[in-house]
């Protein structure tokens, strides 16, 4: 195990299958010692994290980090497959959904670190899907994708607080930027 790279709140949240907000509560309560980096984000030394895990009898190892889980929701197969390939090239574990109903089923079955969500979907629009996601998991990170940024469905979805909005056609550098911002890597 390497000691040089400290852990972020997101790293610990993924490791323990909790939300980053739970990790922040532990830090603010003094249960998990952390320090702030210039950008204001917290970092936790691996030794401190190990001690926290031992003190709270939480069995976990750092040796094999889980790949980031990403859901891609789009009714266009070519978009789904292109985004999937780009994410897999970055080491992400990707699930696909072709409509809002499939997306909600997937979200009920597992937790995702990031969701790319098309706005104009058949049967259940993107704003309804986003509303359901945020009701279920308020801290979910959702990136809206659309070719119609001024469509009423897009404007309705923006009310539910997505992390970002990407315009179609999506470029590979757009996906890289999203991963850098969301995962701070």
N, CA and C of each residue as an Amber inpcrd file, in Angstrom:
protein
   555
   0.8470000  -1.1730000   0.0000000   0.0000000   0.0000000   0.0000000
   0.8910000   1.2350000   0.0000000   0.5570000   2.2070000  -0.8100000
   1.3510000   3.4240000  -0.9330000   0.8060000   4.4860000   0.0060000
   1.7150000   5.1660000   0.7070000   1.2940000   6.1820000   1.6640000
   1.2980000   7.5870000   1.0920000   1.8970000   7.8230000  -0.0840000
   2.0730000   9.1910000  -0.5480000   0.7840000   9.9060000  -0.9160000
  -0.2160000   9.2290000  -1.4220000  -1.4270000   9.9050000  -1.8770000
  -2.4920000   9.8670000  -0.7850000  -2.8600000  11.0520000  -0.2560000
  -3.9410000  11.0740000   0.7340000  -5.2780000  10.7910000   0.0540000
  -6.2800000  10.5400000   0.8470000  -7.6100000  10.2220000   0.3350000
  -8.5160000  11.4490000   0.3910000  -9.4080000  11.5540000  -0.5760000
 -10.4160000  12.6210000  -0.5610000 -11.6550000  12.1020000   0.1590000
 -12.5810000  12.9950000   0.4350000 -13.8470000  12.5590000   1.0420000
 -14.5820000  11.6220000   0.0890000 -14.4770000  11.8800000  -1.2190000
 -15.1050000  11.0060000  -2.2040000 -14.4900000   9.6160000  -2.2100000
 -13.1540000   9.5380000  -2.0620000 -12.4830000   8.2320000  -1.9990000
 -13.0200000   7.4160000  -0.8310000 -13.1090000   8.0550000   0.3320000
 -13.5760000   7.3450000   1.5260000 -15.0510000   6.9770000   1.3860000
 -15.8400000   7.8750000   0.8090000 -17.2670000   7.5810000   0.6070000
 -17.4360000   6.3470000  -0.2750000 -16.6730000   6.2760000  -1.3670000
 -16.7670000   5.1050000  -2.2550000 -16.2920000   3.8420000  -1.5470000
 -15.2290000   3.9600000  -0.7920000 -14.6610000   2.8220000  -0.0780000
 -15.6590000   2.2340000   0.9190000 -16.3810000   3.1050000   1.6010000
 -17.3110000   2.6710000   2.6500000 -18.7660000   2.6090000   2.1980000
 -19.0100000   2.9580000   0.9340000 -20.3710000   2.9410000   0.3830000
 -21.3090000   3.8570000   1.1570000 -20.8070000   5.0700000   1.4210000
 -21.6160000   6.1080000   2.0600000 -21.5220000   7.3540000   1.1840000
 -22.2430000   8.3900000   1.5340000 -22.1740000   9.6300000   0.7610000
 -21.0010000  10.4780000   1.2510000 -20.4830000  11.3560000   0.3890000
 -19.4320000  12.2720000   0.8430000 -19.8880000  13.1530000   2.0100000
 -21.1790000  13.4160000   2.0890000 -21.7050000  14.2220000   3.1930000
 -21.4890000  13.4970000   4.5290000 -21.6600000  12.1810000   4.5510000
 -21.4150000  11.4050000   5.7770000 -19.9530000  11.5450000   6.2020000
 -19.0440000  11.4920000   5.2420000 -17.6190000  11.6420000   5.5480000
 -17.3520000  13.0390000   6.1120000 -17.9800000  14.0560000   5.5180000
 -17.8230000  15.4240000   6.0350000 -18.3150000  15.5360000   7.4820000
 -19.3950000  14.8490000   7.7970000 -19.9070000  14.8670000   9.1730000
 -18.8750000  14.2710000  10.1300000 -18.2400000  13.1680000   9.7450000
 -17.2140000  12.5480000  10.5910000 -16.0400000  13.4990000  10.7920000
 -15.6510000  14.1860000   9.7160000 -14.5290000  15.1340000   9.8070000
 -14.9010000  16.2810000  10.7390000 -16.0650000  16.8750000  10.5170000
 -16.4810000  18.0290000  11.3210000 -16.7340000  17.6640000  12.7770000
 -17.1020000  16.4090000  13.0400000 -17.3220000  15.9480000  14.4140000
 -16.0070000  15.5610000  15.0970000 -14.8940000  15.6150000  14.3460000
 -13.5960000  15.2800000  14.9110000 -13.3070000  13.7930000  14.9750000
 -14.1440000  12.9850000  14.3580000 -13.9460000  11.5370000  14.3780000
 -12.9210000  11.0820000  13.3470000 -12.7680000  11.8530000  12.2780000
 -11.8520000  11.5060000  11.1940000 -10.9460000  12.7120000  10.9380000
  -9.6990000  12.6690000  11.4260000  -8.7820000  13.8090000  11.2310000
  -8.5050000  14.0600000   9.7480000  -8.5510000  15.3260000   9.3590000
  -8.3510000  15.7030000   7.9600000  -7.7110000  17.0790000   7.9070000
  -7.2050000  17.4220000   6.7400000  -6.6740000  18.7580000   6.5170000
  -7.2550000  19.2850000   5.2130000  -7.1980000  20.5970000   5.0460000
  -7.7390000  21.2150000   3.8370000  -6.6150000  21.5550000   2.8810000
  -6.8970000  21.3570000   1.5940000  -5.9680000  21.7560000   0.5480000
  -6.3550000  23.1730000   0.1120000  -5.5000000  23.8640000  -0.6510000
  -5.8040000  25.2440000  -1.0340000  -7.1810000  25.4530000  -1.6750000
  -7.7010000  24.4650000  -2.3750000  -9.0200000  24.6080000  -2.9830000
 -10.1620000  24.4820000  -1.9940000  -9.8420000  24.1880000  -0.7130000
 -10.8710000  24.0800000   0.3140000 -11.3710000  22.6670000   0.5510000
 -10.9360000  21.7120000  -0.2760000 -11.3680000  20.3260000  -0.1070000
 -10.5560000  19.6450000   0.9920000 -11.1650000  18.6490000   1.6130000
 -10.4840000  17.9100000   2.6690000  -9.6700000  16.7660000   2.0820000
  -8.5670000  16.4550000   2.7570000  -7.7570000  15.2830000   2.4440000
  -7.4760000  14.5710000   3.7590000  -7.4530000  13.2510000   3.6810000
  -7.2590000  12.4290000   4.8630000  -6.0470000  11.5400000   4.6300000
  -5.0990000  11.5700000   5.5440000  -3.9330000  10.6940000   5.4390000
  -4.4160000   9.2470000   5.5620000  -3.7900000   8.3640000   4.8030000
  -4.2020000   6.9560000   4.8370000  -4.0670000   6.3560000   6.2380000
  -3.0300000   6.7600000   6.9620000  -2.8510000   6.2460000   8.3230000
  -4.0270000   6.6720000   9.2090000  -4.4860000   7.9180000   9.0610000
  -5.6370000   8.3940000   9.8400000  -6.9010000   7.6280000   9.4650000
  -7.0520000   7.3480000   8.1740000  -8.2270000   6.5940000   7.7240000
  -8.1910000   5.1790000   8.3000000  -7.0040000   4.5450000   8.2730000
  -6.8670000   3.1950000   8.8370000  -7.2330000   3.1880000  10.3130000
  -6.7700000   4.2100000  11.0370000  -7.0780000   4.3070000  12.4660000
  -8.5840000   4.4780000  12.6760000  -9.2140000   5.3340000  11.8760000
 -10.6660000   5.5300000  11.9610000 -11.4040000   4.2030000  11.7270000
 -10.9690000   3.4580000  10.7080000 -11.5980000   2.1740000  10.3980000
 -11.4250000   1.1940000  11.5550000 -10.2210000   1.1380000  12.1210000
  -9.9600000   0.2250000  13.2330000 -10.7490000   0.6320000  14.4770000
 -10.7350000   1.9350000  14.8020000 -11.4590000   2.4180000  15.9850000
 -12.9530000   2.1290000  15.8990000 -13.4790000   2.1390000  14.6770000
 -14.9140000   1.9110000  14.4830000 -15.2210000   0.4980000  14.0090000
 -14.2110000  -0.3740000  14.0410000 -14.3420000  -1.7830000  13.6660000
 -14.9780000  -1.9500000  12.2890000 -14.4400000  -1.1910000  11.3220000
 -14.9160000  -1.2560000   9.9420000 -13.8560000  -1.9860000   9.1340000
 -14.1520000  -3.2060000   8.6540000 -13.1510000  -3.9720000   7.8940000
 -13.1020000  -3.5510000   6.4220000 -12.0030000  -2.8940000   6.0370000
 -11.8330000  -2.4470000   4.6600000 -10.3450000  -2.4610000   4.3360000
  -9.9950000  -2.6500000   3.0780000  -8.6040000  -2.5320000   2.6500000
  -8.5190000  -1.5280000   1.5220000  -7.3660000  -0.8830000   1.4100000
  -7.1380000   0.1140000   0.3730000  -6.5320000  -0.4870000  -0.8870000
  -6.1620000  -1.7380000  -0.8530000  -5.3530000  -2.3060000  -1.9190000
  -6.0190000  -2.3420000  -3.2860000  -7.2790000  -2.6020000  -3.3590000
  -7.9380000  -2.7180000  -4.6640000  -9.1020000  -1.7310000  -4.7540000
  -8.8250000  -0.4880000  -5.1740000  -9.9240000   0.4740000  -5.2700000
 -10.9320000   0.0280000  -6.3150000 -12.1690000   0.2210000  -5.9890000
 -13.2430000  -0.1460000  -6.9050000 -13.2930000   0.8520000  -8.0540000
 -13.5690000   0.3710000  -9.2570000 -13.7020000   1.3270000 -10.3700000
 -14.9310000   2.2050000 -10.1410000 -14.8780000   3.3850000 -10.6740000
 -16.0030000   4.3020000 -10.5550000 -17.1750000   3.7510000 -11.3600000
 -18.3550000   3.7860000 -10.7490000 -19.5760000   3.2810000 -11.3880000
 -20.2780000   4.4420000 -12.0740000 -20.5120000   4.3120000 -13.3810000
 -21.1400000   5.3760000 -14.1510000 -22.3210000   4.8090000 -14.9270000
 -23.4260000   5.5310000 -14.9040000 -24.6090000   5.1720000 -15.6800000
 -24.7490000   6.1620000 -16.8220000 -24.9360000   5.6370000 -18.0270000
 -25.1510000   6.4760000 -19.2070000 -26.5660000   6.2210000 -19.6990000
 -27.3840000   7.2720000 -19.7190000 -28.7790000   7.1620000 -20.1360000
 -28.9790000   8.0010000 -21.3920000 -29.2570000   7.3210000 -22.5090000
 -29.5050000   8.0240000 -23.7700000 -30.2670000   7.0840000 -24.6870000
 -31.2320000   7.6250000 -25.4280000 -32.0090000   6.7860000 -26.3330000
 -31.2770000   6.5180000 -27.6450000 -30.1750000   7.2200000 -27.8930000
 -29.3990000   6.9970000 -29.1060000 -28.2670000   6.0190000 -28.8080000
 -28.3110000   4.8530000 -29.4590000 -27.3050000   3.8160000 -29.2170000
 -25.8920000   4.3090000 -29.4920000 -25.7320000   5.1130000 -30.5340000
 -24.3830000   5.5900000 -30.8680000 -23.8170000   6.4810000 -29.7650000
 -24.6480000   7.3000000 -29.1530000 -24.1990000   8.1580000 -28.0530000
 -23.8380000   7.2940000 -26.8490000 -24.7230000   6.3640000 -26.4870000
 -24.4550000   5.4730000 -25.3500000 -23.1290000   4.7490000 -25.5330000
 -22.9350000   4.1830000 -26.7090000 -21.7360000   3.3820000 -26.9580000
 -20.4700000   4.2350000 -26.9840000 -20.5460000   5.4380000 -27.5410000
 -19.3720000   6.3200000 -27.5910000 -18.9750000   6.7700000 -26.1850000
 -19.9600000   7.1720000 -25.3950000 -19.6710000   7.6100000 -24.0300000
 -19.1730000   6.4230000 -23.2060000 -19.7790000   5.2640000 -23.4030000
 -19.3350000   4.0570000 -22.7030000 -17.8710000   3.7600000 -23.0100000
 -17.4890000   3.7880000 -24.2760000 -16.1100000   3.4900000 -24.6680000
 -15.1310000   4.4880000 -24.0390000 -15.4990000   5.7690000 -24.0520000
 -14.6300000   6.7950000 -23.4680000 -14.4630000   6.5830000 -21.9620000
 -15.5490000   6.2470000 -21.2840000 -15.4900000   6.0300000 -19.8420000
 -14.7180000   4.7650000 -19.4890000 -14.9250000   3.7030000 -20.2580000
 -14.1890000   2.4600000 -20.0130000 -12.6960000   2.6630000 -20.2230000
 -12.3350000   3.4860000 -21.1920000 -10.9230000   3.7850000 -21.4290000
 -10.2970000   4.4920000 -20.2250000 -11.1230000   5.1460000 -19.4270000
 -10.6540000   5.8340000 -18.2150000 -10.7810000   4.9410000 -16.9740000
 -11.1390000   3.6750000 -17.1610000 -11.2160000   2.7380000 -16.0500000
 -12.5350000   2.6940000 -15.3200000 -13.5620000   3.3010000 -15.8890000
 -14.8820000   3.3030000 -15.2410000 -15.6360000   2.0180000 -15.5530000
 -16.4840000   1.6180000 -14.6170000 -17.3990000   0.4950000 -14.8130000
 -18.7230000   1.1260000 -15.2480000 -19.1540000   0.8500000 -16.4760000
 -20.2750000   1.5700000 -17.0840000 -21.5100000   0.6840000 -17.2420000
 -22.6540000   1.2440000 -16.8900000 -23.9570000   0.6210000 -17.1630000
 -24.6930000   1.5340000 -18.1260000 -25.5380000   0.9370000 -18.9540000
 -26.2670000   1.7090000 -19.9580000 -27.7720000   1.5620000 -19.7730000
 -28.4870000   2.6260000 -20.1170000 -29.9520000   2.6000000 -20.1210000
 -30.4140000   3.3890000 -21.3380000 -31.4180000   2.8390000 -22.0440000
 -31.8840000   3.5040000 -23.2650000 -33.0840000   4.4110000 -23.0420000
 -33.6430000   4.3870000 -21.8340000 -34.7600000   5.2770000 -21.5300000
 -34.8360000   5.5280000 -20.0320000 -35.7340000   6.4050000 -19.6390000
 -35.8520000   6.7880000 -18.2450000 -36.2560000   5.6480000 -17.3280000
 -37.1210000   4.7800000 -17.7910000 -37.5620000   3.6610000 -16.9460000
 -36.4090000   2.7070000 -16.6510000 -35.5990000   2.3990000 -17.6770000
 -34.4240000   1.5450000 -17.4540000 -33.4580000   2.2220000 -16.4800000
 -33.3040000   3.5200000 -16.6290000 -32.3980000   4.2680000 -15.7510000
 -32.8460000   4.1570000 -14.2960000 -34.1240000   4.3600000 -14.0440000
 -34.6220000   4.2980000 -12.6670000 -34.5040000   2.8940000 -12.0890000
 -34.7110000   1.8680000 -12.9210000 -34.5040000   0.4940000 -12.4550000
 -33.0500000   0.2780000 -12.0470000 -32.1320000   0.7410000 -12.8780000
 -30.7020000   0.5870000 -12.5870000 -30.3290000   1.2960000 -11.2870000
 -30.8790000   2.4890000 -11.0900000 -30.5580000   3.2820000  -9.9000000
 -31.1200000   2.6300000  -8.6340000 -32.2550000   1.9630000  -8.7560000
 -32.8120000   1.2500000  -7.6030000 -31.9590000   0.0300000  -7.2540000
 -31.2740000  -0.5450000  -8.2360000 -30.5040000  -1.7620000  -8.0130000
 -29.0770000  -1.5260000  -7.5440000 -28.4870000  -0.3830000  -7.9200000
 -27.1160000  -0.1290000  -7.5090000 -26.8300000   1.3560000  -7.3860000
 -25.6980000   1.6630000  -6.7790000 -25.2820000   3.0470000  -6.5650000
 -24.2870000   3.4400000  -7.6560000 -24.4360000   4.6540000  -8.1850000
 -23.5400000   5.1580000  -9.2250000 -22.8030000   6.3860000  -8.7110000
 -21.5320000   6.4920000  -9.0950000 -20.7330000   7.6490000  -8.7250000
 -21.0410000   8.8420000  -9.6230000 -21.5360000   8.5540000 -10.8320000
 -21.7990000   9.5940000 -11.8230000 -22.8690000   9.0870000 -12.7850000
 -23.7560000   9.9860000 -13.1970000 -24.8110000   9.6340000 -14.1500000
 -24.8180000  10.6580000 -15.2790000 -24.6950000  10.1730000 -16.5170000
 -24.8860000  11.0110000 -17.6990000 -26.3260000  10.7800000 -18.1400000
 -27.1220000  11.8270000 -18.1950000 -28.5540000  11.6970000 -18.4500000
 -28.9980000  12.5740000 -19.6130000 -29.4720000  11.9250000 -20.6740000
 -30.0580000  12.6520000 -21.8040000 -31.3780000  13.2570000 -21.3320000
 -31.7290000  14.3960000 -21.8830000 -32.9590000  15.0790000 -21.4770000
 -34.1800000  14.5530000 -22.2210000 -34.0890000  14.4820000 -23.5360000
 -35.2460000  14.0710000 -24.3350000 -35.2290000  12.5560000 -24.5150000
 -35.9800000  11.8930000 -23.6520000 -36.0610000  10.4290000 -23.6510000
 -37.4860000   9.9940000 -23.9430000 -37.6460000   8.8230000 -24.5690000
 -39.0020000   8.3200000 -24.7930000 -39.6480000   7.8860000 -23.4740000
 -40.9050000   8.0180000 -23.3760000 -41.7860000   7.5960000 -22.2770000
 -41.6230000   8.3660000 -20.9740000 -40.4320000   8.6060000 -20.5220000
 -40.2190000   9.3120000 -19.2570000 -39.0810000  10.2960000 -19.4750000
 -39.3850000  11.5860000 -19.4780000 -38.4020000  12.6100000 -19.7990000
 -37.2930000  12.7450000 -18.7710000 -36.1990000  13.3430000 -19.2010000
 -35.0280000  13.5130000 -18.3580000 -35.2850000  14.2960000 -17.0920000
 -36.1620000  15.2940000 -17.1430000 -36.4240000  16.0730000 -15.9270000
 -37.1290000  15.2100000 -14.8780000 -38.0350000  14.3370000 -15.3000000
 -38.7130000  13.4350000 -14.3550000 -37.7210000  12.4310000 -13.7690000
 -36.8280000  11.9390000 -14.6160000 -35.8130000  10.9860000 -14.1490000
 -34.8990000  11.6740000 -13.1380000 -34.4450000  12.8900000 -13.4610000
 -33.5590000  13.6230000 -12.5550000 -34.2560000  13.9060000 -11.2290000
 -35.5120000  14.2850000 -11.2830000 -36.2820000  14.5420000 -10.0600000
 -36.3180000  13.2880000  -9.1860000 -36.5610000  12.1350000  -9.7970000
 -36.6040000  10.8710000  -9.0510000 -35.2410000  10.5190000  -8.4670000
 -34.1950000  10.7470000  -9.2530000 -32.8360000  10.4640000  -8.7790000
 -32.5350000  11.3220000  -7.5550000 -32.8090000  12.6110000  -7.6510000
 -32.4870000  13.5350000  -6.5640000 -33.3370000  13.2740000  -5.3170000
 -34.5490000  12.7990000  -5.5050000 -35.3800000  12.4420000  -4.3610000
 -34.7900000  11.2400000  -3.6410000 -34.2990000  10.2800000  -4.4260000
 -33.7390000   9.0500000  -3.8770000 -32.3590000   9.2880000  -3.2690000
 -31.5310000  10.0550000  -3.9820000 -30.1640000  10.3190000  -3.5380000
 -29.8070000  11.7760000  -3.8490000 -30.0710000  12.6840000  -2.8980000
 -29.8650000  14.1140000  -3.1390000 -28.4440000  14.4790000  -3.5660000
 -27.4540000  13.6980000  -3.1590000 -26.0590000  13.9990000  -3.4840000
 -25.6120000  13.3780000  -4.8110000 -26.5080000  12.7310000  -5.5290000
 -26.1390000  12.0960000  -6.7990000 -25.5580000  13.1380000  -7.7580000
 -24.5090000  12.7300000  -8.4640000 -23.8650000  13.6250000  -9.4240000
 -24.4020000  13.2740000 -10.8150000 -25.1810000  14.1910000 -11.3760000
 -25.8360000  13.9680000 -12.6610000 -25.3810000  15.0340000 -13.6500000
 -24.9410000  14.5640000 -14.8170000 -24.5550000  15.4630000 -15.8990000
 -25.6100000  15.3140000 -16.9920000 -26.2990000  16.4030000 -17.2910000
 -27.3110000  16.3840000 -18.3420000 -26.6270000  16.4710000 -19.6990000
 -27.1450000  15.7170000 -20.6640000 -26.6460000  15.8050000 -22.0350000
 -27.8280000  16.0510000 -22.9610000 -27.6550000  17.0060000 -23.8660000
 -28.7620000  17.3440000 -24.7600000 -28.2640000  18.0890000 -25.9950000
 -28.9940000  17.9230000 -27.0450000 -28.7640000  18.7100000 -28.2500000
 -29.6720000  19.9260000 -28.2780000 -30.5380000  20.0430000 -27.2740000
 -31.5380000  21.1070000 -27.2200000 -31.4750000  21.8240000 -25.8670000
 -30.4680000  22.6660000 -25.6450000 -30.3020000  23.2910000 -24.3300000
 -31.4220000  24.2620000 -23.9480000 -32.1950000  24.7400000 -24.9170000
 -33.2520000  25.6940000 -24.6000000 -34.6420000  25.0560000 -24.6150000
 -34.7110000  23.7430000 -24.7750000 -35.9800000  23.0140000 -24.7760000
 -36.6030000  23.1010000 -23.3790000 -37.9220000  23.1200000 -23.3070000
 -38.6040000  23.2440000 -22.0130000 -38.2590000  22.0920000 -21.0690000
 -38.0220000  20.9050000 -21.5950000 -37.6440000  19.7570000 -20.7550000
 -36.2590000  19.9990000 -20.1300000 -35.3590000  20.5940000 -20.8920000
 -34.0270000  20.9200000 -20.3740000 -34.1350000  21.9630000 -19.2720000
 -34.8990000  22.9910000 -19.5190000 -35.0740000  24.0530000 -18.5270000
 -35.7190000  23.5080000 -17.2560000 -36.6730000  22.5920000 -17.4090000
 -37.3080000  21.9750000 -16.2350000 -36.2910000  21.1480000 -15.4490000
 -35.4220000  20.4190000 -16.1500000 -34.4210000  19.5760000 -15.4850000
 -33.4080000  20.4080000 -14.7100000 -33.0920000  21.5850000 -15.2050000
 -32.1050000  22.4330000 -14.5390000 -32.5570000  22.8410000 -13.1340000
 -33.8480000  22.8180000 -12.8850000 -34.3760000  23.1690000 -11.5660000
 -33.9870000  22.1600000 -10.4940000 -33.6070000  20.9330000 -10.8960000
 -33.3100000  19.8800000  -9.9320000 -31.8240000  19.7780000  -9.6090000
 -31.0330000  20.7240000 -10.1020000 -29.6460000  20.8130000  -9.6920000
 -28.6940000  19.7820000 -10.2590000 -28.6300000  19.6530000 -11.5810000
 -27.6030000  18.7620000 -12.1270000 -26.2170000  19.3680000 -11.8930000
 -25.1840000  18.5290000 -11.9440000 -23.8210000  19.0210000 -11.7570000
 -23.3760000  19.8630000 -12.9500000 -23.7800000  19.4440000 -14.1540000
 -23.3590000  20.1270000 -15.3780000 -24.3470000  19.8420000 -16.4950000
 -24.1710000  20.5800000 -17.5880000 -24.9470000  20.3630000 -18.8010000
 -23.9580000  20.2780000 -19.9620000 -23.9870000  19.1730000 -20.7040000
 -23.1410000  19.0110000 -21.8920000 -24.0260000  19.0500000 -23.1190000
 -23.5540000  19.7740000 -24.1310000 -24.2860000  19.8350000 -25.3970000
 -23.8080000  18.7370000 -26.3250000 -24.7690000  18.1410000 -27.0200000
 -24.4330000  17.1760000 -28.0660000 -24.0460000  17.9400000 -29.3200000
 -23.1750000  17.4290000 -30.1260000 -22.4590000  16.1660000 -29.9450000
 -21.3920000  16.3010000 -28.8590000 -21.2710000  15.2520000 -28.0550000
 -20.3130000  15.2440000 -26.9520000 -18.9320000  14.9110000 -27.5010000
 -17.9510000  15.6680000 -27.0440000 -16.5640000  15.4390000 -27.4500000
 -15.8480000  14.6660000 -26.3380000 -14.8130000  13.9200000 -26.7000000
 -14.0480000  13.1670000 -25.7040000 -13.4780000  14.0730000 -24.6250000
 -13.0310000  15.2640000 -25.0300000 -12.4780000  16.1750000 -24.0230000
 -13.5540000  16.6500000 -23.0420000 -14.8280000  16.6780000 -23.4770000
 -15.9210000  17.0150000 -22.5510000 -16.0130000  15.9640000 -21.4470000
 -15.9110000  14.7090000 -21.8310000 -15.9920000  13.6180000 -20.8560000
 -14.7930000  13.6760000 -19.9130000 -13.6010000  13.9180000 -20.4670000
 -12.4000000  14.0470000 -19.6300000 -12.5670000  15.1730000 -18.6160000
 -13.1030000  16.2970000 -19.0630000 -13.3100000  17.4470000 -18.1720000
 -14.2910000  17.1000000 -17.0590000 -15.3740000  16.4320000 -17.4270000
 -16.3530000  16.0290000 -16.4110000 -15.6900000  15.1330000 -15.3610000
 -14.9190000  14.1430000 -15.8040000 -14.2590000  13.2250000 -14.8540000
 -13.2780000  13.9720000 -13.9560000 -12.5410000  14.9140000 -14.5260000
 -11.5950000  15.6930000 -13.7200000 -12.3210000  16.5270000 -12.6640000
 -13.4290000  17.1410000 -13.0580000 -14.1780000  17.9870000 -12.1220000
 -14.8690000  17.1450000 -11.0470000 -15.5570000  16.1050000 -11.4820000
 -16.3400000  15.2960000 -10.5430000 -15.4570000  14.5020000  -9.5920000
 -14.4110000  13.8840000 -10.1340000 -13.5630000  13.0120000  -9.3120000
 -12.2900000  13.6930000  -8.8530000 -12.0770000  14.9410000  -9.2560000
 -10.9330000  15.7490000  -8.8260000  -9.6170000  15.0060000  -8.9540000
  -9.4160000  14.4090000 -10.1300000  -8.1850000  13.6440000 -10.3800000
  -7.2630000  14.3770000 -11.3010000
